[in-house]
Amino acid sequence: MSNTCRAVGICKQGLKTFTSTFTLGRQKLFPGTIAEYNSRISRRHISHVVKDQRPFRMAVLGSGPAGFYTAYKVMSSIENAIVDMYEYLPVPFGLVRFGVAPDHPEVKNCQDKFEEVALSPRFNFVGNIDVGKDLSLNSLTKHYNAILFAYGASRDRKLGIPGEKDLKGIYSARDFVGWYNGLPEHAALAPDLGSGDEAVIIGQGNVALDVARTLLSDVDSLRKTDMTDYALTALSKKRVRRVHVVGRRGPMQASFTIKEVRELLSLPSVSFEPIDPALFPPNAAKLPRTPKRLMQLLSKGSPTPASQAEKAWSLDFLLSPISFNSSDTAPKSLSSIAFVKNALQGPNVFDSSAKVLSTSSESIYATSLAFRSIGYKSEAINGMENLGIKFDDSRGIIPNDYHGRITSFSKDDETIPGMYCSGWVKRGPAGVIANTMEDAFDTAETIAKDWESKRPFMSGGQGWDVLKEEVERKGLRSVSWSDWQKIDVVERERGKEKGKEREKFASVHEMLGVLD
């Protein structure tokens, strides 16, 4: 059975279409669809276990899907491989815990597979330890054969327009999602959802639609999800009745998926503003299956007519924000957003890669609430340059050879022995969890092949068995998998009292308090 087929059982997410073409140096990375990407890497998969008497120990930085899937495949492919997974929070699962919409519990099914991995005697979870701060990268290199960077994207992209930094009422979609999902660093966000009845979301990806759905949903429909209680309280007081989801290109270029659009269109008592028919290709019936279905869905619209709706939303195309503005009466708060109107360019304006050109026309949206949702970025870890790693801050990735081997900035793209990356920090923030899984398998296959062919690695050692002593000497508190299981039990008990799966702790102090 192919890895792609096994993926469906491991995490019930279909393989979606990538919305962009990413490049790495001068090398083009997987343009078009994930299927094309899978085709390129599937030919590399090895089906046997690398049997070698040499001990292999790997440090994984990050406990999200990229880290767990790579660890799973490495432990399956290299006999007696031992993996130590480092996470800066006391709790695991990264994006699955803090990024997946609470009303999408099926997406979190992959946690069951991660639990299987974590229960192996050859796996150690090291939570509440921030590598680069609590432990230096240099100290890790002395005790491992390999280090895998799989820590995802920790910040969002900025628009860089006037008013963005200064005015109240402007939020990052990433921060907002982290807030209602209980991410400690955003638990105190306290978005003002009662200042007005219109909201504008800039960006048209799935995260933007998650935010729109959260703002438009009846809060009672969210009470049985694992959304935090403080978020439910705030959402119960929201005044938002109209949401604009704004993008700079057209519907054929938008990056949202069918599932997300269908859910929004199906919200009870919520209408959808019809899209200008001129924005749809005239021969939509001849499009490939996925874009054809999406265009049909958008043109059909919502079953709830505007006359019967309590709330409404729209997809507003061909608009780029140029400024956030305040008013004379409230000079420190958002009162409107100015957009420039765009026009699609090129021989085929309905092509998914069509570009836009700004026009001289502008449009003003009156609103006191805005969300920026134009993508995520990874950040460098302190000490990377000492290892010869030149983080690409503009793209938010670690330069690599396409298969996860990290390249050196000082030796003409020569790979650095024992250094690998996986997931968003490898290829950029795109795709669903199944895409990350397949990408992680590719990196794991690379590691296994390199070990089998006796390519250079780091010298190895006892890993966490030794570094644990350094952590204890510093007075730091690490969290093991059994510790996490205790936190998990208490969160589930708290949730059961409220008729939901779990009530998450939203502070590190509360998480660690369970262990005292």
PDB file of N, CA, C and O in Angstrom, residues 299-344:
ATOM      1  N   SER A 299     -21.478  30.271  -7.409  1.00  0.00           N
ATOM      2  CA  SER A 299     -22.528  30.891  -8.225  1.00  0.00           C
ATOM      3  C   SER A 299     -23.920  30.536  -7.707  1.00  0.00           C
ATOM      4  O   SER A 299     -24.853  31.328  -7.814  1.00  0.00           O
ATOM      5  N   LYS A 300     -24.062  29.362  -7.108  1.00  0.00           N
ATOM      6  CA  LYS A 300     -25.355  28.961  -6.542  1.00  0.00           C
ATOM      7  C   LYS A 300     -25.673  29.771  -5.290  1.00  0.00           C
ATOM      8  O   LYS A 300     -26.825  30.155  -5.047  1.00  0.00           O
ATOM      9  N   GLY A 301     -24.657  30.016  -4.463  1.00  0.00           N
ATOM     10  CA  GLY A 301     -24.844  30.845  -3.283  1.00  0.00           C
ATOM     11  C   GLY A 301     -25.504  30.138  -2.117  1.00  0.00           C
ATOM     12  O   GLY A 301     -25.497  28.907  -2.011  1.00  0.00           O
ATOM     13  N   SER A 302     -26.120  30.926  -1.245  1.00  0.00           N
ATOM     14  CA  SER A 302     -26.712  30.421  -0.015  1.00  0.00           C
ATOM     15  C   SER A 302     -28.187  30.077  -0.202  1.00  0.00           C
ATOM     16  O   SER A 302     -28.901  30.763  -0.935  1.00  0.00           O
ATOM     17  N   PRO A 303     -28.674  29.044   0.483  1.00  0.00           N
ATOM     18  CA  PRO A 303     -30.109  28.728   0.414  1.00  0.00           C
ATOM     19  C   PRO A 303     -30.960  29.727   1.209  1.00  0.00           C
ATOM     20  O   PRO A 303     -32.188  29.732   1.069  1.00  0.00           O
ATOM     21  N   THR A 304     -30.305  30.565   2.027  1.00  0.00           N
ATOM     22  CA  THR A 304     -31.036  31.542   2.830  1.00  0.00           C
ATOM     23  C   THR A 304     -31.113  32.873   2.089  1.00  0.00           C
ATOM     24  O   THR A 304     -30.089  33.529   1.882  1.00  0.00           O
ATOM     25  N   PRO A 305     -32.294  33.304   1.665  1.00  0.00           N
ATOM     26  CA  PRO A 305     -32.400  34.602   0.986  1.00  0.00           C
ATOM     27  C   PRO A 305     -32.136  35.750   1.966  1.00  0.00           C
ATOM     28  O   PRO A 305     -32.365  35.625   3.172  1.00  0.00           O
ATOM     29  N   ALA A 306     -31.670  36.862   1.436  1.00  0.00           N
ATOM     30  CA  ALA A 306     -31.333  38.015   2.275  1.00  0.00           C
ATOM     31  C   ALA A 306     -32.525  38.488   3.094  1.00  0.00           C
ATOM     32  O   ALA A 306     -32.366  38.950   4.232  1.00  0.00           O
ATOM     33  N   SER A 307     -33.727  38.362   2.540  1.00  0.00           N
ATOM     34  CA  SER A 307     -34.928  38.837   3.233  1.00  0.00           C
ATOM     35  C   SER A 307     -35.255  38.037   4.487  1.00  0.00           C
ATOM     36  O   SER A 307     -35.961  38.512   5.374  1.00  0.00           O
ATOM     37  N   GLN A 308     -34.689  36.824   4.565  1.00  0.00           N
ATOM     38  CA  GLN A 308     -34.969  35.965   5.712  1.00  0.00           C
ATOM     39  C   GLN A 308     -33.749  35.794   6.625  1.00  0.00           C
ATOM     40  O   GLN A 308     -33.796  35.032   7.592  1.00  0.00           O
ATOM     41  N   ALA A 309     -32.683  36.495   6.320  1.00  0.00           N
ATOM     42  CA  ALA A 309     -31.430  36.312   7.055  1.00  0.00           C
ATOM     43  C   ALA A 309     -31.276  37.311   8.197  1.00  0.00           C
ATOM     44  O   ALA A 309     -31.733  38.451   8.116  1.00  0.00           O
ATOM     45  N   GLU A 310     -30.615  36.850   9.253  1.00  0.00           N
ATOM     46  CA  GLU A 310     -30.273  37.729  10.367  1.00  0.00           C
ATOM     47  C   GLU A 310     -28.863  38.287  10.207  1.00  0.00           C
ATOM     48  O   GLU A 310     -28.539  39.336  10.765  1.00  0.00           O
ATOM     49  N   LYS A 311     -28.047  37.561   9.443  1.00  0.00           N
ATOM     50  CA  LYS A 311     -26.657  37.967   9.220  1.00  0.00           C
ATOM     51  C   LYS A 311     -26.325  37.750   7.744  1.00  0.00           C
ATOM     52  O   LYS A 311     -27.073  37.080   7.018  1.00  0.00           O
ATOM     53  N   ALA A 312     -25.191  38.298   7.319  1.00  0.00           N
ATOM     54  CA  ALA A 312     -24.803  38.156   5.913  1.00  0.00           C
ATOM     55  C   ALA A 312     -23.289  38.173   5.775  1.00  0.00           C
ATOM     56  O   ALA A 312     -22.572  38.698   6.641  1.00  0.00           O
ATOM     57  N   TRP A 313     -22.818  37.606   4.687  1.00  0.00           N
ATOM     58  CA  TRP A 313     -21.382  37.671   4.391  1.00  0.00           C
ATOM     59  C   TRP A 313     -21.187  37.745   2.891  1.00  0.00           C
ATOM     60  O   TRP A 313     -22.101  37.477   2.102  1.00  0.00           O
ATOM     61  N   SER A 314     -19.999  38.134   2.498  1.00  0.00           N
ATOM     62  CA  SER A 314     -19.681  38.251   1.070  1.00  0.00           C
ATOM     63  C   SER A 314     -18.210  37.950   0.838  1.00  0.00           C
ATOM     64  O   SER A 314     -17.375  38.081   1.740  1.00  0.00           O
ATOM     65  N   LEU A 315     -17.920  37.511  -0.373  1.00  0.00           N
ATOM     66  CA  LEU A 315     -16.556  37.381  -0.865  1.00  0.00           C
ATOM     67  C   LEU A 315     -16.340  38.554  -1.815  1.00  0.00           C
ATOM     68  O   LEU A 315     -16.958  38.623  -2.872  1.00  0.00           O
ATOM     69  N   ASP A 316     -15.501  39.485  -1.410  1.00  0.00           N
ATOM     70  CA  ASP A 316     -15.272  40.699  -2.193  1.00  0.00           C
ATOM     71  C   ASP A 316     -13.924  40.578  -2.894  1.00  0.00           C
ATOM     72  O   ASP A 316     -12.876  40.503  -2.229  1.00  0.00           O
ATOM     73  N   PHE A 317     -13.951  40.548  -4.211  1.00  0.00           N
ATOM     74  CA  PHE A 317     -12.753  40.264  -4.992  1.00  0.00           C
ATOM     75  C   PHE A 317     -12.128  41.530  -5.578  1.00  0.00           C
ATOM     76  O   PHE A 317     -12.749  42.595  -5.631  1.00  0.00           O
ATOM     77  N   LEU A 318     -10.877  41.371  -6.019  1.00  0.00           N
ATOM     78  CA  LEU A 318     -10.144  42.406  -6.749  1.00  0.00           C
ATOM     79  C   LEU A 318      -9.990  43.704  -5.947  1.00  0.00           C
ATOM     80  O   LEU A 318     -10.146  44.809  -6.461  1.00  0.00           O
ATOM     81  N   LEU A 319      -9.636  43.544  -4.681  1.00  0.00           N
ATOM     82  CA  LEU A 319      -9.417  44.701  -3.806  1.00  0.00           C
ATOM     83  C   LEU A 319      -8.153  44.493  -2.981  1.00  0.00           C
ATOM     84  O   LEU A 319      -7.961  43.427  -2.384  1.00  0.00           O
ATOM     85  N   SER A 320      -7.293  45.513  -2.940  1.00  0.00           N
ATOM     86  CA  SER A 320      -6.091  45.483  -2.112  1.00  0.00           C
ATOM     87  C   SER A 320      -6.147  46.621  -1.110  1.00  0.00           C
ATOM     88  O   SER A 320      -6.373  47.773  -1.492  1.00  0.00           O
ATOM     89  N   PRO A 321      -5.931  46.346   0.183  1.00  0.00           N
ATOM     90  CA  PRO A 321      -5.989  47.413   1.182  1.00  0.00           C
ATOM     91  C   PRO A 321      -4.815  48.374   1.036  1.00  0.00           C
ATOM     92  O   PRO A 321      -3.678  47.950   0.775  1.00  0.00           O
ATOM     93  N   ILE A 322      -5.089  49.658   1.201  1.00  0.00           N
ATOM     94  CA  ILE A 322      -4.006  50.655   1.115  1.00  0.00           C
ATOM     95  C   ILE A 322      -3.861  51.468   2.400  1.00  0.00           C
ATOM     96  O   ILE A 322      -2.813  52.073   2.626  1.00  0.00           O
ATOM     97  N   SER A 323      -4.881  51.455   3.263  1.00  0.00           N
ATOM     98  CA  SER A 323      -4.736  52.145   4.549  1.00  0.00           C
ATOM     99  C   SER A 323      -5.869  51.774   5.499  1.00  0.00           C
ATOM    100  O   SER A 323      -6.997  51.508   5.071  1.00  0.00           O
ATOM    101  N   PHE A 324      -5.517  51.741   6.790  1.00  0.00           N
ATOM    102  CA  PHE A 324      -6.512  51.664   7.858  1.00  0.00           C
ATOM    103  C   PHE A 324      -6.692  53.080   8.382  1.00  0.00           C
ATOM    104  O   PHE A 324      -5.703  53.780   8.642  1.00  0.00           O
ATOM    105  N   ASN A 325      -7.932  53.508   8.565  1.00  0.00           N
ATOM    106  CA  ASN A 325      -8.191  54.905   8.908  1.00  0.00           C
ATOM    107  C   ASN A 325      -8.990  55.032  10.202  1.00  0.00           C
ATOM    108  O   ASN A 325      -9.807  54.172  10.532  1.00  0.00           O
ATOM    109  N   SER A 326      -8.740  56.127  10.906  1.00  0.00           N
ATOM    110  CA  SER A 326      -9.505  56.450  12.108  1.00  0.00           C
ATOM    111  C   SER A 326     -10.459  57.595  11.772  1.00  0.00           C
ATOM    112  O   SER A 326     -10.487  58.095  10.647  1.00  0.00           O
ATOM    113  N   SER A 327     -11.225  58.014  12.750  1.00  0.00           N
ATOM    114  CA  SER A 327     -12.127  59.157  12.571  1.00  0.00           C
ATOM    115  C   SER A 327     -11.723  60.265  13.526  1.00  0.00           C
ATOM    116  O   SER A 327     -10.953  60.062  14.467  1.00  0.00           O
ATOM    117  N   ASP A 328     -12.249  61.452  13.312  1.00  0.00           N
ATOM    118  CA  ASP A 328     -11.946  62.583  14.190  1.00  0.00           C
ATOM    119  C   ASP A 328     -12.461  62.344  15.597  1.00  0.00           C
ATOM    120  O   ASP A 328     -11.846  62.774  16.579  1.00  0.00           O
ATOM    121  N   THR A 329     -13.569  61.638  15.714  1.00  0.00           N
ATOM    122  CA  THR A 329     -14.153  61.395  17.028  1.00  0.00           C
ATOM    123  C   THR A 329     -13.458  60.263  17.787  1.00  0.00           C
ATOM    124  O   THR A 329     -13.540  60.198  19.015  1.00  0.00           O
ATOM    125  N   ALA A 330     -12.787  59.358  17.062  1.00  0.00           N
ATOM    126  CA  ALA A 330     -12.063  58.249  17.698  1.00  0.00           C
ATOM    127  C   ALA A 330     -10.723  58.071  16.985  1.00  0.00           C
ATOM    128  O   ALA A 330     -10.528  57.139  16.200  1.00  0.00           O
ATOM    129  N   PRO A 331      -9.770  58.977  17.238  1.00  0.00           N
ATOM    130  CA  PRO A 331      -8.507  58.997  16.478  1.00  0.00           C
ATOM    131  C   PRO A 331      -7.596  57.794  16.701  1.00  0.00           C
ATOM    132  O   PRO A 331      -6.660  57.593  15.928  1.00  0.00           O
ATOM    133  N   LYS A 332      -7.857  56.979  17.729  1.00  0.00           N
ATOM    134  CA  LYS A 332      -6.995  55.829  18.003  1.00  0.00           C
ATOM    135  C   LYS A 332      -7.635  54.501  17.609  1.00  0.00           C
ATOM    136  O   LYS A 332      -7.052  53.445  17.818  1.00  0.00           O
ATOM    137  N   SER A 333      -8.830  54.572  17.045  1.00  0.00           N
ATOM    138  CA  SER A 333      -9.554  53.349  16.699  1.00  0.00           C
ATOM    139  C   SER A 333      -9.863  53.288  15.207  1.00  0.00           C
ATOM    140  O   SER A 333     -10.012  54.322  14.553  1.00  0.00           O
ATOM    141  N   LEU A 334      -9.975  52.077  14.702  1.00  0.00           N
ATOM    142  CA  LEU A 334     -10.315  51.866  13.297  1.00  0.00           C
ATOM    143  C   LEU A 334     -11.741  52.331  13.015  1.00  0.00           C
ATOM    144  O   LEU A 334     -12.669  52.027  13.777  1.00  0.00           O
ATOM    145  N   SER A 335     -11.886  53.070  11.924  1.00  0.00           N
ATOM    146  CA  SER A 335     -13.236  53.470  11.509  1.00  0.00           C
ATOM    147  C   SER A 335     -13.522  53.093  10.062  1.00  0.00           C
ATOM    148  O   SER A 335     -14.676  52.976   9.667  1.00  0.00           O
ATOM    149  N   SER A 336     -12.455  52.892   9.262  1.00  0.00           N
ATOM    150  CA  SER A 336     -12.662  52.492   7.869  1.00  0.00           C
ATOM    151  C   SER A 336     -11.374  51.928   7.281  1.00  0.00           C
ATOM    152  O   SER A 336     -10.280  52.125   7.821  1.00  0.00           O
ATOM    153  N   ILE A 337     -11.531  51.232   6.163  1.00  0.00           N
ATOM    154  CA  ILE A 337     -10.378  50.690   5.422  1.00  0.00           C
ATOM    155  C   ILE A 337     -10.499  51.150   3.983  1.00  0.00           C
ATOM    156  O   ILE A 337     -11.566  51.029   3.367  1.00  0.00           O
ATOM    157  N   ALA A 338      -9.407  51.685   3.452  1.00  0.00           N
ATOM    158  CA  ALA A 338      -9.382  52.100   2.048  1.00  0.00           C
ATOM    159  C   ALA A 338      -8.762  50.987   1.207  1.00  0.00           C
ATOM    160  O   ALA A 338      -7.720  50.422   1.565  1.00  0.00           O
ATOM    161  N   PHE A 339      -9.422  50.657   0.107  1.00  0.00           N
ATOM    162  CA  PHE A 339      -8.945  49.634  -0.822  1.00  0.00           C
ATOM    163  C   PHE A 339      -8.769  50.242  -2.207  1.00  0.00           C
ATOM    164  O   PHE A 339      -9.536  51.123  -2.608  1.00  0.00           O
ATOM    165  N   VAL A 340      -7.766  49.764  -2.932  1.00  0.00           N
ATOM    166  CA  VAL A 340      -7.650  50.091  -4.340  1.00  0.00           C
ATOM    167  C   VAL A 340      -8.244  48.936  -5.131  1.00  0.00           C
ATOM    168  O   VAL A 340      -8.086  47.761  -4.765  1.00  0.00           O
ATOM    169  N   LYS A 341      -8.951  49.250  -6.185  1.00  0.00           N
ATOM    170  CA  LYS A 341      -9.553  48.218  -7.013  1.00  0.00           C
ATOM    171  C   LYS A 341      -8.532  47.664  -8.001  1.00  0.00           C
ATOM    172  O   LYS A 341      -7.739  48.422  -8.569  1.00  0.00           O
ATOM    173  N   ASN A 342      -8.549  46.371  -8.197  1.00  0.00           N
ATOM    174  CA  ASN A 342      -7.611  45.708  -9.088  1.00  0.00           C
ATOM    175  C   ASN A 342      -8.300  45.199 -10.347  1.00  0.00           C
ATOM    176  O   ASN A 342      -9.526  45.055 -10.383  1.00  0.00           O
ATOM    177  N   ALA A 343      -7.496  44.911 -11.346  1.00  0.00           N
ATOM    178  CA  ALA A 343      -7.987  44.290 -12.572  1.00  0.00           C
ATOM    179  C   ALA A 343      -7.078  43.107 -12.903  1.00  0.00           C
ATOM    180  O   ALA A 343      -5.849  43.216 -12.790  1.00  0.00           O
ATOM    181  N   LEU A 344      -7.664  41.991 -13.274  1.00  0.00           N
ATOM    182  CA  LEU A 344      -6.885  40.816 -13.653  1.00  0.00           C
ATOM    183  C   LEU A 344      -6.191  41.058 -14.983  1.00  0.00           C
ATOM    184  O   LEU A 344      -6.749  41.679 -15.892  1.00  0.00           O
TER     185      LEU A 344
END
